[in-house]
């Protein structure tokens, strides 16, 4: 049973066809559903996230899903600074790091779709003034935005 | 969007109801809540210019370094 309805899939397929420009890799750190359950390591939303992203990635040739198991690929997760799963990293024309921690449901799903497009095009809708400021930052900034699905 | 425009920026969107220990660590009582470099935090949305100004205050800006006091 797909998470995305046929109508949603068709809508997204069209949005991706019109607005994606260059390829984007969606890197997902998760828990493989085939894996033996280890007490204390059950990831409540990994199964849903895996399926949702597989469905999204299937809607465009420009999207590639790269799935890593947090325990099996622990070294890679460490390099990526991933401690919680599911964790999604977007790789395309982004200069900095764009991540989603937890299932991207509700309003976050819309944010994910918009970010996929921005990362694919390497452009955002920020004002020229904001963009200029951002190119002149001195120290690294780690911004965490805490949200709940609505 | 900020992280797309600057290599200095890492942006995490955290679905906090899945991670109660993060809600506790960052004292998330209302959403959206934003934390920058563990040093600046606020609740609620901000206009773009105000948000960028806060990023700038945390990260510093090249062409105003050392001259902002004078």
mmCIF file of C-alpha atoms in Angstrom, chain A:
data_model
loop_
_atom_site.group_PDB
_atom_site.id
_atom_site.type_symbol
_atom_site.label_atom_id
_atom_site.label_comp_id
_atom_site.label_asym_id
_atom_site.label_seq_id
_atom_site.Cartn_x
_atom_site.Cartn_y
_atom_site.Cartn_z
ATOM 1 C CA UNK A 1 0.000 0.000 0.000
ATOM 2 C CA UNK A 2 1.685 3.242 -1.111
ATOM 3 C CA UNK A 3 1.870 6.220 1.260
ATOM 4 C CA UNK A 4 1.418 8.719 -1.567
ATOM 5 C CA UNK A 5 -1.969 8.568 -3.266
ATOM 6 C CA UNK A 6 -2.014 8.192 -7.081
ATOM 7 C CA UNK A 7 -3.111 11.847 -7.317
ATOM 8 C CA UNK A 8 -0.211 13.010 -5.106
ATOM 9 C CA UNK A 9 2.229 10.913 -7.125
ATOM 10 C CA UNK A 10 0.986 12.414 -10.378
ATOM 11 C CA UNK A 11 1.181 15.930 -8.957
ATOM 12 C CA UNK A 12 4.748 15.428 -7.686
ATOM 13 C CA UNK A 13 5.834 13.757 -10.930
ATOM 14 C CA UNK A 14 4.716 16.887 -12.762
ATOM 15 C CA UNK A 15 6.339 19.283 -10.260
ATOM 16 C CA UNK A 16 9.635 17.374 -10.506
ATOM 17 C CA UNK A 17 9.493 17.256 -14.324
ATOM 18 C CA UNK A 18 8.962 21.017 -14.470
ATOM 19 C CA UNK A 19 11.245 22.222 -11.714
ATOM 20 C CA UNK A 20 14.120 19.779 -11.089
ATOM 21 C CA UNK A 21 17.170 20.737 -13.132
ATOM 22 C CA UNK A 22 20.227 18.709 -12.058
ATOM 23 C CA UNK A 23 20.404 15.371 -10.209
ATOM 24 C CA UNK A 24 19.930 15.226 -6.434
ATOM 25 C CA UNK A 25 20.991 12.377 -4.174
ATOM 26 C CA UNK A 26 18.813 11.742 -1.144
ATOM 27 C CA UNK A 27 21.062 10.110 1.459
ATOM 28 C CA UNK A 28 19.004 8.288 4.077
ATOM 29 C CA UNK A 29 20.426 6.922 7.308
ATOM 30 C CA UNK A 30 17.895 4.503 8.662
ATOM 31 C CA UNK A 31 17.287 1.055 10.051
ATOM 32 C CA UNK A 32 16.854 -1.643 7.436
ATOM 33 C CA UNK A 33 13.509 -3.330 7.947
ATOM 34 C CA UNK A 34 14.931 -6.778 7.184
ATOM 35 C CA UNK A 35 17.380 -6.466 10.041
ATOM 36 C CA UNK A 36 17.001 -8.482 13.225
ATOM 37 C CA UNK A 37 15.411 -6.345 15.922
ATOM 38 C CA UNK A 38 17.836 -5.227 18.577
ATOM 39 C CA UNK A 39 16.142 -4.082 21.786
ATOM 40 C CA UNK A 40 16.621 -0.362 22.304
ATOM 41 C CA UNK A 41 17.415 0.193 18.639
ATOM 42 C CA UNK A 42 13.915 0.023 17.195
ATOM 43 C CA UNK A 43 13.322 3.024 15.037
ATOM 44 C CA UNK A 44 9.641 3.944 15.199
ATOM 45 C CA UNK A 45 9.435 5.879 11.945
ATOM 46 C CA UNK A 46 12.209 4.349 9.804
ATOM 47 C CA UNK A 47 9.964 1.933 7.941
ATOM 48 C CA UNK A 48 7.565 4.702 6.973
ATOM 49 C CA UNK A 49 10.421 7.048 5.999
ATOM 50 C CA UNK A 50 12.135 4.376 3.870
ATOM 51 C CA UNK A 51 8.922 3.731 1.977
ATOM 52 C CA UNK A 52 8.029 7.406 1.575
ATOM 53 C CA UNK A 53 11.450 8.273 0.141
ATOM 54 C CA UNK A 54 11.445 5.247 -2.170
ATOM 55 C CA UNK A 55 8.127 6.469 -3.525
ATOM 56 C CA UNK A 56 9.386 10.056 -3.931
ATOM 57 C CA UNK A 57 12.677 9.012 -5.599
ATOM 58 C CA UNK A 58 10.734 6.839 -8.079
ATOM 59 C CA UNK A 59 8.898 9.914 -9.388
ATOM 60 C CA UNK A 60 11.914 11.426 -11.180
ATOM 61 C CA UNK A 61 15.025 10.137 -12.974
ATOM 62 C CA UNK A 62 16.887 13.053 -11.404
ATOM 63 C CA UNK A 63 16.365 11.745 -7.868
ATOM 64 C CA UNK A 64 18.555 8.966 -6.447
ATOM 65 C CA UNK A 65 17.954 7.398 -3.067
ATOM 66 C CA UNK A 66 21.028 6.161 -1.206
ATOM 67 C CA UNK A 67 20.044 4.138 1.856
ATOM 68 C CA UNK A 68 22.445 3.410 4.722
ATOM 69 C CA UNK A 69 21.864 1.376 7.830
ATOM 70 C CA UNK A 70 22.954 3.345 10.909
ATOM 71 C CA UNK A 71 24.613 0.329 12.540
ATOM 72 C CA UNK A 72 26.127 -1.263 9.434
ATOM 73 C CA UNK A 73 27.431 2.049 8.084
ATOM 74 C CA UNK A 74 28.328 3.529 11.467
ATOM 75 C CA UNK A 75 31.544 5.138 10.199
ATOM 76 C CA UNK A 76 29.733 6.913 7.364
ATOM 77 C CA UNK A 77 27.021 8.090 9.765
ATOM 78 C CA UNK A 78 29.678 9.462 12.086
ATOM 79 C CA UNK A 79 31.319 11.380 9.228
ATOM 80 C CA UNK A 80 27.930 12.832 8.328
ATOM 81 C CA UNK A 81 27.313 13.777 11.970
ATOM 82 C CA UNK A 82 24.222 11.596 12.110
ATOM 83 C CA UNK A 83 23.209 10.450 15.588
ATOM 84 C CA UNK A 84 19.440 10.092 15.254
ATOM 85 C CA UNK A 85 17.500 8.173 12.629
ATOM 86 C CA UNK A 86 15.789 8.442 10.272
ATOM 87 C CA UNK A 87 18.119 11.184 8.970
ATOM 88 C CA UNK A 88 17.969 12.561 5.436
ATOM 89 C CA UNK A 89 20.768 14.532 3.751
ATOM 90 C CA UNK A 90 20.313 16.220 0.397
ATOM 91 C CA UNK A 91 23.233 16.353 -2.036
ATOM 92 C CA UNK A 92 23.147 18.550 -5.114
ATOM 93 C CA UNK A 93 24.090 22.181 -5.665
ATOM 94 C CA UNK A 94 23.788 23.084 -1.981
ATOM 95 C CA UNK A 95 26.862 24.818 -0.551
ATOM 96 C CA UNK A 96 26.080 23.898 3.059
ATOM 97 C CA UNK A 97 24.442 20.890 4.691
ATOM 98 C CA UNK A 98 20.698 20.282 4.479
ATOM 99 C CA UNK A 99 19.275 17.595 6.762
ATOM 100 C CA UNK A 100 15.933 16.314 7.985
ATOM 101 C CA UNK A 101 15.868 14.342 11.221
ATOM 102 C CA UNK A 102 12.744 12.236 11.768
ATOM 103 C CA UNK A 103 10.002 11.342 9.323
ATOM 104 C CA UNK A 104 9.326 14.225 6.905
ATOM 105 C CA UNK A 105 5.542 14.158 7.272
ATOM 106 C CA UNK A 106 2.947 16.907 7.345
ATOM 107 C CA UNK A 107 4.257 20.381 6.595
ATOM 108 C CA UNK A 108 7.820 19.052 6.611
ATOM 109 C CA UNK A 109 7.047 17.012 3.529
ATOM 110 C CA UNK A 110 6.324 20.205 1.594
ATOM 111 C CA UNK A 111 9.615 21.637 2.902
ATOM 112 C CA UNK A 112 11.452 18.521 1.710
ATOM 113 C CA UNK A 113 9.971 18.825 -1.793
ATOM 114 C CA UNK A 114 10.876 22.542 -1.990
ATOM 115 C CA UNK A 115 14.413 21.813 -0.764
ATOM 116 C CA UNK A 116 14.839 19.038 -3.369
ATOM 117 C CA UNK A 117 14.010 21.601 -6.060
ATOM 118 C CA UNK A 118 16.276 24.305 -4.596
ATOM 119 C CA UNK A 119 19.185 21.853 -4.194
ATOM 120 C CA UNK A 120 18.671 20.644 -7.766
ATOM 121 C CA UNK A 121 18.772 24.199 -9.136
ATOM 122 C CA UNK A 122 21.295 25.686 -6.700
ATOM 123 C CA UNK A 123 19.026 28.681 -6.198
ATOM 124 C CA UNK A 124 16.707 29.862 -3.441
ATOM 125 C CA UNK A 125 14.076 32.556 -3.092
ATOM 126 C CA UNK A 126 16.118 34.440 -0.510
ATOM 127 C CA UNK A 127 16.614 38.151 -1.202
ATOM 128 C CA UNK A 128 19.883 39.315 -2.833
ATOM 129 C CA UNK A 129 20.751 41.043 0.466
ATOM 130 C CA UNK A 130 20.305 37.818 2.459
ATOM 131 C CA UNK A 131 22.363 35.859 -0.066
ATOM 132 C CA UNK A 132 25.172 38.403 0.103
ATOM 133 C CA UNK A 133 25.228 38.219 3.908
ATOM 134 C CA UNK A 134 25.313 34.427 3.799
ATOM 135 C CA UNK A 135 28.339 34.347 1.473
ATOM 136 C CA UNK A 136 30.281 36.501 3.951
ATOM 137 C CA UNK A 137 29.787 34.452 7.125
ATOM 138 C CA UNK A 138 32.996 33.817 9.051
ATOM 139 C CA UNK A 139 32.210 30.968 11.457
ATOM 140 C CA UNK A 140 30.186 27.821 10.799
ATOM 141 C CA UNK A 141 26.579 27.986 11.982
ATOM 142 C CA UNK A 142 24.533 24.947 12.896
ATOM 143 C CA UNK A 143 20.847 25.850 12.748
ATOM 144 C CA UNK A 144 18.405 23.397 14.293
ATOM 145 C CA UNK A 145 14.732 23.948 13.630
ATOM 146 C CA UNK A 146 12.494 21.881 15.885
ATOM 147 C CA UNK A 147 9.068 21.117 14.477
ATOM 148 C CA UNK A 148 6.215 18.673 14.924
ATOM 149 C CA UNK A 149 4.108 17.181 12.128
ATOM 150 C CA UNK A 150 0.876 19.103 11.625
#
